[in-house]
Amino acid sequence: MDEACDTVTTRATVVATIWSMNRTLAANRVQVLVIEDDETIGRHLEAGLLSGGYGTYWSRTGGSGLIRARESAPDVVLLDLGLPDIDGVEVARTLRAEQPDLLIIILTARSEEIDVIVGLDAGADDYLVKPFNLTVLLARLRAHLRRRPDSATDTEPIRMGYLVVDPAARRCLLRDREIDLRPKEFELLLTLARHPGAAVTREDLMAQVWDENWFGSTKTLDVTMAALRRRLAEAASPIEGLGTSHMPTITTLRGHGYRLDLSPRP
Ligand code: CA
């Protein structure tokens, strides 16, 4: 009698454990929001993401996608640029403003470089030109997710003189004043700041800040670097008495890469 009772109890415990494990797995699953008006592509993406182990939502308009992103706080958004209601670039800009840590990948039929640059400038992390291979998309997703900071040391603020780069808060402060950096500018500065005084190659920067499978133009790196330098200079100029010895500089190493130094070389 007692034995039967124990068996029932054990079974109930096992069922409860499995149920809670499944719930944890579902909660830990990376959630991908697809914003795409094309039925065929949307269905293809939804099926591919589910089979790849991702949780997925699908919105067919920019407006409903933005609402869905606010409600369900996904980890990743796959964003079509050509949407029926709002321009995809505008959706990317809004998503980035509302959710700084969101991974945004643009899906575009527009292969013009200018559209891609505008999209990346609006806050997207990466892009794929249609028609794309689902295996490539899943590989890109894995690469991006691998690079997400998840250990304590990855999120510790980095101090260089008066400049503080705080990965956890995604903030950059110069003598306690916040410098407004775009996502890629911040990533670029963070990557350099993680190796102070050391040369970082263009290839490493492209891989760290953009994508390890990046095969686009490295002109994006130069454009982003120029913007970063401008913002640092603009932030430093109104601060009186800010000695150059306390202001990091980014040195160009021709044909190689860049180096972040605390003080300029004599
Ligand atoms: Ca479309």
XYZ file of N, CA and C and ligand atoms in Angstrom:
799
model
N 0.842 -1.207 0.000
C 0.000 0.000 0.000
C 0.876 1.256 0.000
N 1.822 1.294 0.991
C 2.746 2.419 1.082
C 3.591 2.527 -0.176
N 3.972 1.312 -0.654
C 4.835 1.257 -1.844
C 4.118 1.888 -3.045
N 2.792 1.528 -3.183
C 1.996 2.077 -4.284
C 1.903 3.591 -4.166
N 1.724 4.023 -2.927
C 1.628 5.455 -2.644
C 2.912 6.173 -3.073
N 4.049 5.534 -2.686
C 5.357 6.100 -3.030
C 5.531 6.216 -4.540
N 5.078 5.140 -5.250
C 5.213 5.125 -6.700
C 4.439 6.293 -7.317
N 3.228 6.476 -6.797
C 2.392 7.579 -7.312
C 3.085 8.914 -7.052
N 3.610 9.052 -5.820
C 4.291 10.291 -5.450
C 5.487 10.526 -6.368
N 6.276 9.429 -6.573
C 7.462 9.533 -7.425
C 7.075 9.961 -8.831
N 6.005 9.280 -9.339
C 5.555 9.612 -10.691
C 5.145 11.086 -10.796
N 4.409 11.514 -9.784
C 3.954 12.917 -9.775
C 5.158 13.859 -9.761
N 6.183 13.478 -8.970
C 7.388 14.314 -8.885
C 8.088 14.383 -10.238
N 8.190 13.182 -10.885
C 8.864 13.130 -12.195
C 8.116 13.999 -13.208
N 6.779 13.861 -13.212
C 5.967 14.639 -14.156
C 6.160 16.135 -13.903
N 6.131 16.511 -12.605
C 6.301 17.929 -12.252
C 7.680 18.431 -12.682
N 8.705 17.567 -12.481
C 10.067 17.959 -12.844
C 10.181 18.172 -14.345
N 9.630 17.200 -15.113
C 9.695 17.313 -16.577
C 8.956 18.571 -17.039
N 7.792 18.809 -16.420
C 6.992 19.972 -16.803
C 7.784 21.259 -16.550
N 8.433 21.293 -15.367
C 9.184 22.515 -15.037
C 10.424 22.649 -15.918
N 11.062 21.507 -16.293
C 12.216 21.545 -17.200
C 11.803 22.079 -18.565
N 10.648 21.575 -19.050
C 10.159 22.032 -20.358
C 9.872 23.526 -20.333
N 9.308 23.958 -19.191
C 8.974 25.366 -19.064
C 10.249 26.210 -19.075
N 11.306 25.713 -18.358
C 12.582 26.423 -18.317
C 13.189 26.485 -19.715
N 13.136 25.334 -20.422
C 13.700 25.295 -21.779
C 12.995 26.294 -22.686
N 11.643 26.308 -22.560
C 10.876 27.244 -23.400
C 11.238 28.676 -23.060
N 11.424 28.937 -21.719
C 11.734 30.293 -21.282
C 13.126 30.710 -21.747
N 14.053 29.719 -21.819
C 15.421 30.025 -22.205
C 15.615 30.078 -23.714
N 14.593 29.613 -24.442
C 14.728 29.567 -25.891
C 14.838 30.974 -26.452
N 15.736 31.152 -27.391
C 15.899 32.462 -28.026
C 14.643 32.758 -28.850
N 14.059 33.924 -28.622
C 12.819 34.288 -29.304
C 13.122 35.205 -30.487
N 12.628 34.807 -31.639
C 12.882 35.578 -32.856
C 11.566 36.135 -33.401
N 11.527 37.446 -33.567
C 10.359 38.070 -34.179
C 10.660 38.317 -35.659
N 9.804 37.767 -36.511
C 9.950 37.963 -37.952
C 8.959 39.052 -38.379
N 9.465 40.117 -38.988
C 8.564 41.157 -39.525
C 8.721 41.105 -41.038
N 7.760 40.534 -41.687
C 7.866 40.215 -43.122
C 6.465 40.095 -43.708
N 6.186 40.816 -44.798
C 4.837 40.771 -45.376
C 4.676 39.680 -46.431
N 5.763 39.124 -46.906
C 5.677 38.085 -47.930
C 5.324 36.748 -47.273
N 4.163 36.192 -47.656
C 3.647 34.963 -47.040
C 4.631 33.798 -47.172
N 5.184 33.624 -48.382
C 6.067 32.478 -48.637
C 7.333 32.574 -47.787
N 7.946 33.748 -47.810
C 9.185 33.930 -47.035
C 8.895 33.807 -45.539
N 7.798 34.422 -45.094
C 7.422 34.379 -43.678
C 7.232 32.951 -43.187
N 6.500 32.164 -43.977
C 6.216 30.780 -43.579
C 7.511 29.962 -43.561
N 8.348 30.195 -44.552
C 9.637 29.514 -44.680
C 10.512 29.823 -43.456
N 10.555 31.102 -43.079
C 11.365 31.527 -41.925
C 10.840 30.921 -40.637
N 9.506 30.978 -40.480
C 8.880 30.468 -39.264
C 9.224 28.985 -39.077
N 9.064 28.202 -40.148
C 9.344 26.761 -40.071
C 10.827 26.521 -39.800
N 11.679 27.267 -40.477
C 13.123 27.087 -40.324
C 13.594 27.431 -38.917
N 13.048 28.510 -38.368
C 13.450 28.938 -37.022
C 12.991 27.923 -35.981
N 11.747 27.429 -36.139
C 11.232 26.435 -35.193
C 12.086 25.179 -35.227
N 12.445 24.734 -36.434
C 13.257 23.515 -36.532
C 14.674 23.771 -36.024
N 15.101 25.028 -36.024
C 16.420 25.362 -35.484
C 16.406 25.552 -33.969
N 15.234 25.345 -33.342
C 15.150 25.411 -31.883
C 14.822 26.794 -31.340
N 14.425 27.712 -32.220
C 14.089 29.056 -31.767
C 12.589 29.175 -31.542
N 12.209 30.058 -30.636
C 10.809 30.421 -30.509
C 10.559 31.512 -31.545
N 9.367 31.565 -32.105
C 9.165 32.560 -33.157
C 7.774 33.192 -33.152
N 7.732 34.475 -33.497
C 6.485 35.196 -33.768
C 6.621 35.775 -35.161
N 5.491 35.983 -35.806
C 5.533 36.516 -37.167
C 4.545 37.665 -37.289
N 5.041 38.842 -37.620
C 4.174 39.991 -37.874
C 4.301 40.353 -39.343
N 3.169 40.716 -39.947
C 3.165 40.979 -41.400
C 3.254 42.466 -41.746
N 3.211 43.315 -40.737
C 3.346 44.762 -40.996
C 4.341 45.367 -40.001
N 4.858 46.541 -40.318
C 5.775 47.230 -39.418
C 5.090 47.616 -38.111
N 3.848 48.098 -38.238
C 3.097 48.542 -37.059
C 2.847 47.408 -36.083
N 2.360 46.263 -36.609
C 2.078 45.137 -35.710
C 3.386 44.549 -35.172
N 4.452 44.638 -35.958
C 5.758 44.149 -35.507
C 6.273 44.952 -34.316
N 6.104 46.278 -34.395
C 6.556 47.138 -33.292
C 5.773 46.841 -32.013
N 4.466 46.626 -32.180
C 3.624 46.306 -31.006
C 4.068 44.962 -30.415
N 4.283 43.987 -31.300
C 4.705 42.660 -30.863
C 6.052 42.724 -30.144
N 6.969 43.547 -30.661
C 8.302 43.674 -30.050
C 8.196 44.260 -28.643
N 7.265 45.205 -28.457
C 7.089 45.801 -27.126
C 6.471 44.796 -26.167
N 5.509 44.031 -26.668
C 4.795 43.080 -25.807
C 5.645 41.887 -25.418
N 6.412 41.342 -26.382
C 7.068 40.068 -26.106
C 8.581 40.172 -25.940
N 9.153 41.369 -26.086
C 10.595 41.584 -25.899
C 11.436 40.430 -26.468
N 11.435 40.254 -27.796
C 12.211 39.159 -28.392
C 13.713 39.417 -28.270
N 14.515 38.367 -28.536
C 15.972 38.517 -28.515
C 16.472 39.012 -29.863
N 15.767 38.591 -30.916
C 16.204 38.878 -32.283
C 15.010 39.350 -33.111
N 15.238 40.302 -34.007
C 14.206 40.649 -34.994
C 14.791 40.461 -36.385
N 14.093 39.699 -37.215
C 14.441 39.595 -38.638
C 13.493 40.541 -39.351
N 14.042 41.571 -39.965
C 13.225 42.684 -40.434
C 13.329 42.886 -41.933
N 12.184 42.737 -42.607
C 12.107 43.037 -44.032
C 12.121 44.562 -44.197
N 12.849 45.063 -45.188
C 12.884 46.520 -45.377
C 11.665 47.034 -46.131
N 11.135 46.192 -47.024
C 9.987 46.619 -47.832
C 8.675 46.166 -47.225
N 8.152 46.945 -46.294
C 6.905 46.592 -45.616
C 5.763 47.456 -46.143
N 4.498 46.970 -46.036
C 3.387 47.712 -46.639
C 3.040 49.021 -45.931
N 3.315 49.131 -44.640
C 2.867 50.327 -43.909
C 4.000 51.310 -43.556
N 5.043 50.810 -42.882
C 6.137 51.680 -42.445
C 7.412 51.206 -43.134
N 8.288 52.118 -43.520
C 9.566 51.731 -44.112
C 10.374 50.940 -43.072
N 10.971 49.831 -43.536
C 11.731 48.966 -42.637
C 12.835 49.687 -41.892
N 13.464 50.671 -42.553
C 14.544 51.437 -41.918
C 13.993 52.191 -40.694
N 12.789 52.718 -40.863
C 12.136 53.443 -39.759
C 11.809 52.485 -38.614
N 11.370 51.272 -38.970
C 11.066 50.252 -37.951
C 12.355 49.910 -37.191
N 13.465 49.757 -37.929
C 14.758 49.437 -37.300
C 15.151 50.537 -36.317
N 14.957 51.790 -36.738
C 15.339 52.930 -35.895
C 14.525 52.930 -34.594
N 13.213 52.685 -34.734
C 12.335 52.669 -33.551
C 12.692 51.515 -32.619
N 12.908 50.326 -33.216
C 13.260 49.154 -32.402
C 14.545 49.409 -31.624
N 15.552 49.973 -32.317
C 16.846 50.231 -31.679
C 16.718 51.214 -30.531
N 15.890 52.266 -30.755
C 15.702 53.279 -29.708
C 15.017 52.679 -28.489
N 14.069 51.773 -28.735
C 13.298 51.213 -27.620
C 14.022 50.064 -26.926
N 14.815 49.289 -27.710
C 15.467 48.110 -27.124
C 16.926 48.036 -27.577
N 17.810 48.703 -26.833
C 19.211 48.801 -27.248
C 19.918 47.445 -27.426
N 19.507 46.422 -26.702
C 20.230 45.145 -26.774
C 19.675 44.191 -27.825
N 18.618 44.590 -28.459
C 17.974 43.723 -29.437
C 18.895 43.469 -30.630
N 18.949 42.220 -31.083
C 19.712 41.895 -32.282
C 18.789 42.070 -33.489
N 19.142 42.995 -34.380
C 18.288 43.283 -35.543
C 19.019 42.882 -36.816
N 18.413 41.980 -37.573
C 18.989 41.579 -38.863
C 18.007 41.975 -39.967
N 18.501 42.780 -40.878
C 17.680 43.270 -41.983
C 17.636 42.234 -43.101
N 16.444 42.029 -43.636
C 16.292 41.180 -44.815
C 15.915 42.121 -45.944
N 16.722 42.170 -46.964
C 16.423 43.148 -47.999
C 16.562 42.598 -49.406
N 15.659 43.060 -50.251
C 15.762 42.713 -51.665
C 16.548 43.815 -52.358
N 16.757 44.904 -51.599
C 17.506 46.034 -52.148
C 18.988 45.768 -51.907
N 19.688 45.452 -52.948
C 21.094 45.108 -52.763
C 21.996 46.340 -52.903
N 21.357 47.497 -53.128
C 22.147 48.722 -53.240
C 22.886 48.978 -51.925
N 24.144 49.317 -52.028
C 24.958 49.539 -50.835
C 24.369 50.628 -49.932
N 23.798 51.651 -50.564
C 23.279 52.782 -49.796
C 22.140 52.345 -48.867
N 21.262 51.446 -49.345
C 20.155 50.965 -48.515
C 20.672 50.197 -47.315
N 21.705 49.385 -47.561
C 22.298 48.598 -46.483
C 22.936 49.527 -45.453
N 23.663 50.535 -45.946
C 24.326 51.476 -45.032
C 23.287 52.235 -44.206
N 22.212 52.676 -44.878
C 21.151 53.396 -44.161
C 20.535 52.491 -43.090
N 20.324 51.220 -43.445
C 19.758 50.249 -42.500
C 20.668 50.017 -41.312
N 21.957 49.854 -41.585
C 22.923 49.613 -40.502
C 23.052 50.857 -39.635
N 23.008 52.013 -40.278
C 23.093 53.279 -39.567
C 21.871 53.493 -38.674
N 20.742 52.938 -39.099
C 19.507 53.074 -38.311
C 19.542 52.170 -37.081
N 20.570 51.312 -36.988
C 20.700 50.502 -35.775
C 20.683 49.003 -35.988
N 20.546 48.562 -37.257
C 20.561 47.117 -37.504
C 21.976 46.586 -37.287
N 22.067 45.308 -36.873
C 23.376 44.706 -36.590
C 23.950 44.018 -37.819
N 23.084 43.587 -38.701
C 23.556 42.794 -39.839
C 22.465 42.789 -40.904
N 22.790 42.260 -42.077
C 21.778 42.186 -43.116
C 21.993 40.953 -43.984
N 20.915 40.527 -44.613
C 20.988 39.443 -45.593
C 20.215 39.892 -46.820
N 20.781 39.652 -47.982
C 20.112 40.037 -49.216
C 19.291 38.848 -49.724
N 18.014 39.110 -50.048
C 17.123 38.069 -50.576
C 17.469 37.779 -52.026
N 17.360 36.584 -52.505
C 16.975 35.402 -51.723
C 18.180 34.865 -50.957
N 17.950 34.488 -49.704
C 19.059 33.992 -48.898
C 18.805 32.536 -48.522
N 19.877 31.873 -48.156
C 19.805 30.484 -47.778
C 19.504 30.406 -46.277
N 18.532 29.563 -45.903
C 18.136 29.445 -44.499
C 19.299 28.967 -43.620
N 20.130 28.086 -44.156
C 21.291 27.579 -43.398
C 22.242 28.725 -43.065
N 22.411 29.645 -44.026
C 23.281 30.807 -43.806
C 22.679 31.702 -42.720
N 21.364 31.910 -42.801
C 20.688 32.730 -41.796
C 20.878 32.141 -40.400
N 20.680 30.827 -40.258
C 20.808 30.185 -38.945
C 22.252 30.267 -38.440
N 23.228 30.153 -39.355
C 24.652 30.255 -38.976
C 24.963 31.673 -38.478
N 24.416 32.661 -39.174
C 24.616 34.056 -38.755
C 24.026 34.288 -37.364
N 22.825 33.756 -37.162
C 22.164 33.910 -35.863
C 23.025 33.326 -34.752
N 23.530 32.110 -34.985
C 24.377 31.454 -33.971
C 25.619 32.288 -33.698
N 26.228 32.820 -34.763
C 27.454 33.619 -34.610
C 27.179 34.866 -33.757
N 26.065 35.542 -34.047
C 25.726 36.745 -33.281
C 25.446 36.396 -31.819
N 24.695 35.326 -31.612
C 24.285 34.984 -30.245
C 25.469 34.532 -29.407
N 26.452 33.881 -30.059
C 27.683 33.448 -29.363
C 28.437 34.640 -28.797
N 28.389 35.740 -29.525
C 29.193 36.897 -29.128
C 28.517 37.766 -28.067
N 27.292 37.383 -27.701
C 26.613 38.182 -26.684
C 27.372 38.101 -25.366
N 27.566 39.221 -24.688
C 28.282 39.154 -23.417
C 27.452 38.401 -22.386
N 28.034 37.360 -21.779
C 27.255 36.624 -20.777
C 28.030 36.391 -19.487
N 29.323 36.684 -19.485
C 30.044 36.489 -18.228
C 30.266 37.841 -17.552
N 30.542 37.800 -16.249
C 30.674 39.023 -15.461
C 31.800 39.907 -16.003
N 32.932 39.288 -16.397
C 34.075 40.082 -16.844
C 33.756 40.818 -18.145
N 32.880 40.205 -18.954
C 32.503 40.838 -20.213
C 31.690 42.097 -19.983
N 31.096 42.225 -18.799
C 30.183 43.338 -18.575
C 30.757 44.380 -17.613
N 31.972 44.168 -17.120
C 32.612 45.148 -16.227
C 32.920 46.450 -16.984
N 32.664 47.609 -16.377
C 33.024 48.871 -17.049
C 34.533 48.968 -17.265
N 34.934 49.504 -18.406
C 36.355 49.680 -18.719
C 36.672 51.165 -18.559
N 37.664 51.479 -17.712
C 38.039 52.873 -17.472
C 39.363 53.181 -18.136
N 39.375 54.243 -18.920
C 40.618 54.698 -19.557
C 40.694 56.200 -19.353
N 41.441 56.632 -18.335
C 41.480 58.056 -18.022
C 40.082 58.527 -17.664
N 39.608 59.558 -18.345
C 38.278 60.095 -18.070
C 37.180 59.358 -18.835
N 37.602 58.428 -19.674
C 36.616 57.732 -20.505
C 36.214 56.403 -19.853
N 34.906 56.187 -19.742
C 34.409 54.931 -19.191
C 33.484 54.288 -20.225
N 33.784 53.029 -20.560
C 32.928 52.284 -21.473
C 32.255 51.195 -20.639
N 30.949 51.267 -20.546
C 30.208 50.358 -19.685
C 29.356 49.401 -20.541
N 29.849 48.164 -20.757
C 29.129 47.237 -21.639
C 27.767 46.835 -21.085
N 27.654 46.701 -19.754
C 26.379 46.253 -19.176
C 25.284 47.283 -19.421
N 25.626 48.552 -19.217
C 24.636 49.623 -19.412
C 24.625 50.125 -20.851
N 25.594 49.658 -21.640
C 25.801 50.146 -23.010
C 25.877 51.682 -23.016
N 26.723 52.186 -22.122
C 26.917 53.633 -22.036
C 28.391 53.954 -22.152
N 28.661 55.151 -22.662
C 30.024 55.626 -22.736
C 30.036 57.003 -22.088
N 30.893 57.181 -21.084
C 30.926 58.435 -20.346
C 32.294 59.078 -20.476
N 32.305 60.387 -20.685
C 33.554 61.134 -20.679
C 33.430 62.133 -19.542
N 34.217 61.958 -18.524
C 34.154 62.770 -17.307
C 32.711 62.909 -16.840
N 32.051 61.754 -16.704
C 30.677 61.649 -16.205
C 29.605 62.220 -17.143
N 30.034 62.677 -18.319
C 29.023 63.121 -19.284
C 28.839 62.018 -20.311
N 27.582 61.691 -20.593
C 27.306 60.603 -21.518
C 27.582 61.025 -22.959
N 28.258 60.154 -23.697
C 28.475 60.383 -25.128
C 27.455 59.526 -25.858
N 26.692 60.171 -26.730
C 25.652 59.462 -27.455
C 26.262 58.748 -28.664
N 26.444 57.430 -28.540
C 27.039 56.645 -29.627
C 26.001 55.734 -30.255
N 26.130 55.528 -31.560
C 25.252 54.561 -32.231
C 25.755 53.162 -31.894
N 24.887 52.126 -32.023
C 25.273 50.771 -31.592
C 26.620 50.291 -32.128
N 26.877 50.488 -33.425
C 28.125 49.988 -34.000
C 29.328 50.809 -33.540
N 29.122 52.102 -33.324
C 30.203 52.950 -32.808
C 30.579 52.496 -31.410
N 29.551 52.176 -30.604
C 29.804 51.703 -29.246
C 30.579 50.380 -29.281
N 30.126 49.454 -30.127
C 30.779 48.138 -30.238
C 32.238 48.287 -30.656
N 32.471 49.196 -31.575
C 33.817 49.434 -32.085
C 34.718 49.952 -30.958
N 34.218 50.935 -30.229
C 34.989 51.498 -29.114
C 35.227 50.426 -28.045
N 34.175 49.652 -27.759
C 34.285 48.600 -26.736
C 35.343 47.562 -27.125
N 35.341 47.162 -28.401
C 36.307 46.160 -28.867
C 37.734 46.688 -28.715
N 37.950 47.956 -29.080
C 39.286 48.555 -28.938
C 39.655 48.702 -27.462
N 38.665 49.108 -26.648
C 38.920 49.346 -25.222
C 39.241 48.048 -24.483
N 38.801 46.927 -25.032
C 39.101 45.638 -24.400
C 40.553 45.226 -24.627
N 41.228 45.924 -25.579
C 42.643 45.644 -25.854
C 43.416 46.960 -25.850
N 43.440 47.696 -24.720
C 44.086 49.019 -24.723
C 45.574 48.914 -25.047
N 46.026 49.809 -25.922
C 47.442 49.830 -26.280
C 47.849 48.750 -27.263
N 46.928 47.885 -27.632
C 47.272 46.797 -28.561
C 46.644 47.052 -29.921
N 47.342 46.609 -30.960
C 46.815 46.742 -32.320
C 45.691 45.729 -32.517
N 44.566 46.203 -33.061
C 43.466 45.295 -33.400
C 43.304 45.362 -34.917
N 43.362 44.215 -35.570
C 43.332 44.223 -37.035
C 41.933 44.572 -37.551
N 41.902 45.040 -38.789
C 40.619 45.353 -39.431
C 39.733 44.111 -39.476
N 40.359 42.967 -39.756
C 39.597 41.717 -39.849
C 38.955 41.376 -38.507
N 39.727 41.554 -37.420
C 39.184 41.252 -36.098
C 38.032 42.204 -35.748
N 38.195 43.465 -36.124
C 37.129 44.429 -35.836
C 35.870 44.084 -36.629
N 36.065 43.733 -37.892
C 34.913 43.362 -38.722
C 34.201 42.153 -38.110
N 35.003 41.181 -37.653
C 34.421 39.952 -37.105
C 33.718 40.214 -35.771
N 34.335 41.046 -34.917
C 33.775 41.306 -33.593
C 32.552 42.212 -33.661
N 32.654 43.251 -34.468
C 31.613 44.271 -34.450
C 30.491 43.951 -35.440
N 30.862 43.350 -36.558
C 29.833 43.009 -37.529
C 29.579 41.517 -37.503
N 30.212 40.759 -38.319
C 29.908 39.337 -38.358
C 31.132 38.578 -38.838
N 31.352 37.410 -38.263
C 32.548 36.659 -38.666
C 32.443 36.158 -40.112
N 31.202 36.118 -40.612
C 31.033 35.674 -41.997
C 30.805 36.866 -42.930
N 31.156 38.037 -42.429
C 30.919 39.255 -43.206
C 31.678 39.181 -44.520
N 30.959 39.404 -45.619
C 31.672 39.445 -46.888
C 31.299 40.706 -47.652
N 30.839 41.695 -46.905
C 30.489 42.970 -47.537
C 31.700 43.882 -47.576
N 31.435 45.151 -47.836
C 32.511 46.126 -47.951
C 33.048 46.510 -46.572
N 34.393 46.626 -46.456
C 34.972 47.057 -45.185
C 34.937 48.582 -45.088
N 34.331 49.228 -46.106
C 34.148 50.671 -46.071
C 33.282 51.047 -44.866
N 32.372 50.139 -44.500
C 31.503 50.357 -43.344
C 32.339 50.610 -42.091
N 33.460 49.890 -41.967
C 34.347 50.064 -40.809
C 34.922 51.486 -40.792
N 35.398 51.952 -41.959
C 35.986 53.299 -42.031
C 34.958 54.379 -41.705
N 33.742 54.180 -42.242
C 32.669 55.161 -42.010
C 32.324 55.208 -40.517
N 32.194 54.030 -39.900
C 31.830 53.967 -38.481
C 32.957 54.521 -37.612
N 34.219 54.221 -38.003
C 35.366 54.717 -37.241
C 35.430 56.245 -37.292
N 35.190 56.813 -38.484
C 35.208 58.276 -38.635
C 34.142 58.905 -37.743
N 32.962 58.288 -37.722
C 31.862 58.813 -36.904
C 32.210 58.718 -35.415
N 32.836 57.611 -35.009
C 33.212 57.423 -33.603
C 34.220 58.489 -33.171
N 35.240 58.714 -34.012
C 36.265 59.718 -33.688
C 35.646 61.103 -33.554
N 34.717 61.396 -34.474
C 34.050 62.706 -34.459
C 33.272 62.885 -33.150
N 32.562 61.848 -32.760
C 31.744 61.954 -31.536
C 32.615 62.086 -30.289
N 33.751 61.390 -30.271
C 34.659 61.503 -29.120
C 35.244 62.920 -29.054
N 35.640 63.438 -30.230
C 36.221 64.789 -30.274
C 35.187 65.833 -29.858
N 33.946 65.657 -30.357
C 32.872 66.601 -30.025
C 32.569 66.570 -28.530
N 32.637 65.370 -27.953
C 32.329 65.231 -26.522
C 33.421 65.874 -25.678
N 34.676 65.803 -26.163
C 35.804 66.321 -25.374
C 35.902 67.834 -25.463
N 35.552 68.422 -26.628
C 35.820 69.844 -26.847
C 35.162 70.803 -25.852
N 33.886 70.568 -25.432
C 33.318 71.550 -24.494
C 33.778 71.372 -23.047
N 34.527 70.308 -22.763
C 34.949 70.089 -21.374
C 36.260 70.830 -21.124
N 36.163 71.854 -20.326
C 37.344 72.694 -20.069
C 38.356 71.936 -19.220
N 39.614 72.165 -19.534
C 40.697 71.605 -18.728
C 40.881 70.112 -18.908
N 40.285 69.553 -19.957
C 40.454 68.124 -20.178
C 41.801 67.919 -20.885
N 42.792 67.553 -20.129
C 44.135 67.367 -20.691
C 44.146 66.207 -21.667
N 44.940 66.331 -22.719
C 44.980 65.261 -23.720
C 45.535 63.966 -23.130
N 46.310 64.094 -22.035
C 46.868 62.891 -21.437
C 45.784 62.031 -20.782
N 44.598 62.619 -20.582
C 43.502 61.843 -19.987
C 42.456 61.460 -21.029
N 42.741 61.751 -22.280
C 41.779 61.479 -23.346
C 42.348 60.407 -24.282
N 41.693 59.251 -24.370
C 42.232 58.219 -25.254
C 42.183 58.652 -26.715
N 43.139 58.175 -27.490
C 43.134 58.464 -28.920
C 43.126 57.143 -29.691
N 42.528 57.201 -30.861
C 42.509 56.012 -31.721
C 43.527 56.240 -32.833
N 44.536 55.404 -32.879
C 45.594 55.534 -33.881
C 45.328 54.577 -35.048
N 45.443 55.115 -36.265
C 45.276 54.270 -37.454
C 46.604 53.589 -37.766
N 46.600 52.297 -37.931
C 47.796 51.550 -38.331
C 47.577 51.145 -39.784
N 48.164 51.914 -40.661
C 47.930 51.745 -42.096
C 48.099 50.307 -42.580
N 47.079 49.835 -43.278
C 47.128 48.482 -43.839
C 46.996 47.393 -42.785
N 46.757 47.771 -41.526
C 46.675 46.759 -40.471
C 45.383 46.868 -39.661
N 45.226 48.007 -38.979
C 44.032 48.153 -38.142
C 44.089 49.407 -37.300
N 43.691 49.294 -36.033
C 43.632 50.458 -35.145
C 44.136 50.089 -33.754
N 44.492 51.137 -33.003
C 44.918 50.922 -31.627
C 44.380 52.061 -30.773
N 43.849 51.708 -29.591
C 43.356 52.726 -28.672
C 44.434 52.984 -27.622
N 44.916 54.236 -27.552
C 45.946 54.610 -26.583
C 45.399 55.597 -25.587
N 45.844 55.463 -24.344
C 45.388 56.403 -23.324
C 45.939 57.804 -23.614
N 47.222 57.906 -23.920
C 47.763 59.233 -24.227
C 48.455 59.194 -25.582
N 48.441 60.328 -26.288
C 49.070 60.338 -27.602
C 50.569 60.091 -27.491
N 51.110 59.434 -28.504
C 52.536 59.172 -28.498
C 53.290 60.484 -28.713
N 54.463 60.651 -28.055
C 55.225 61.887 -28.178
C 55.738 62.080 -29.604
Ca 8.356 42.888 -48.401
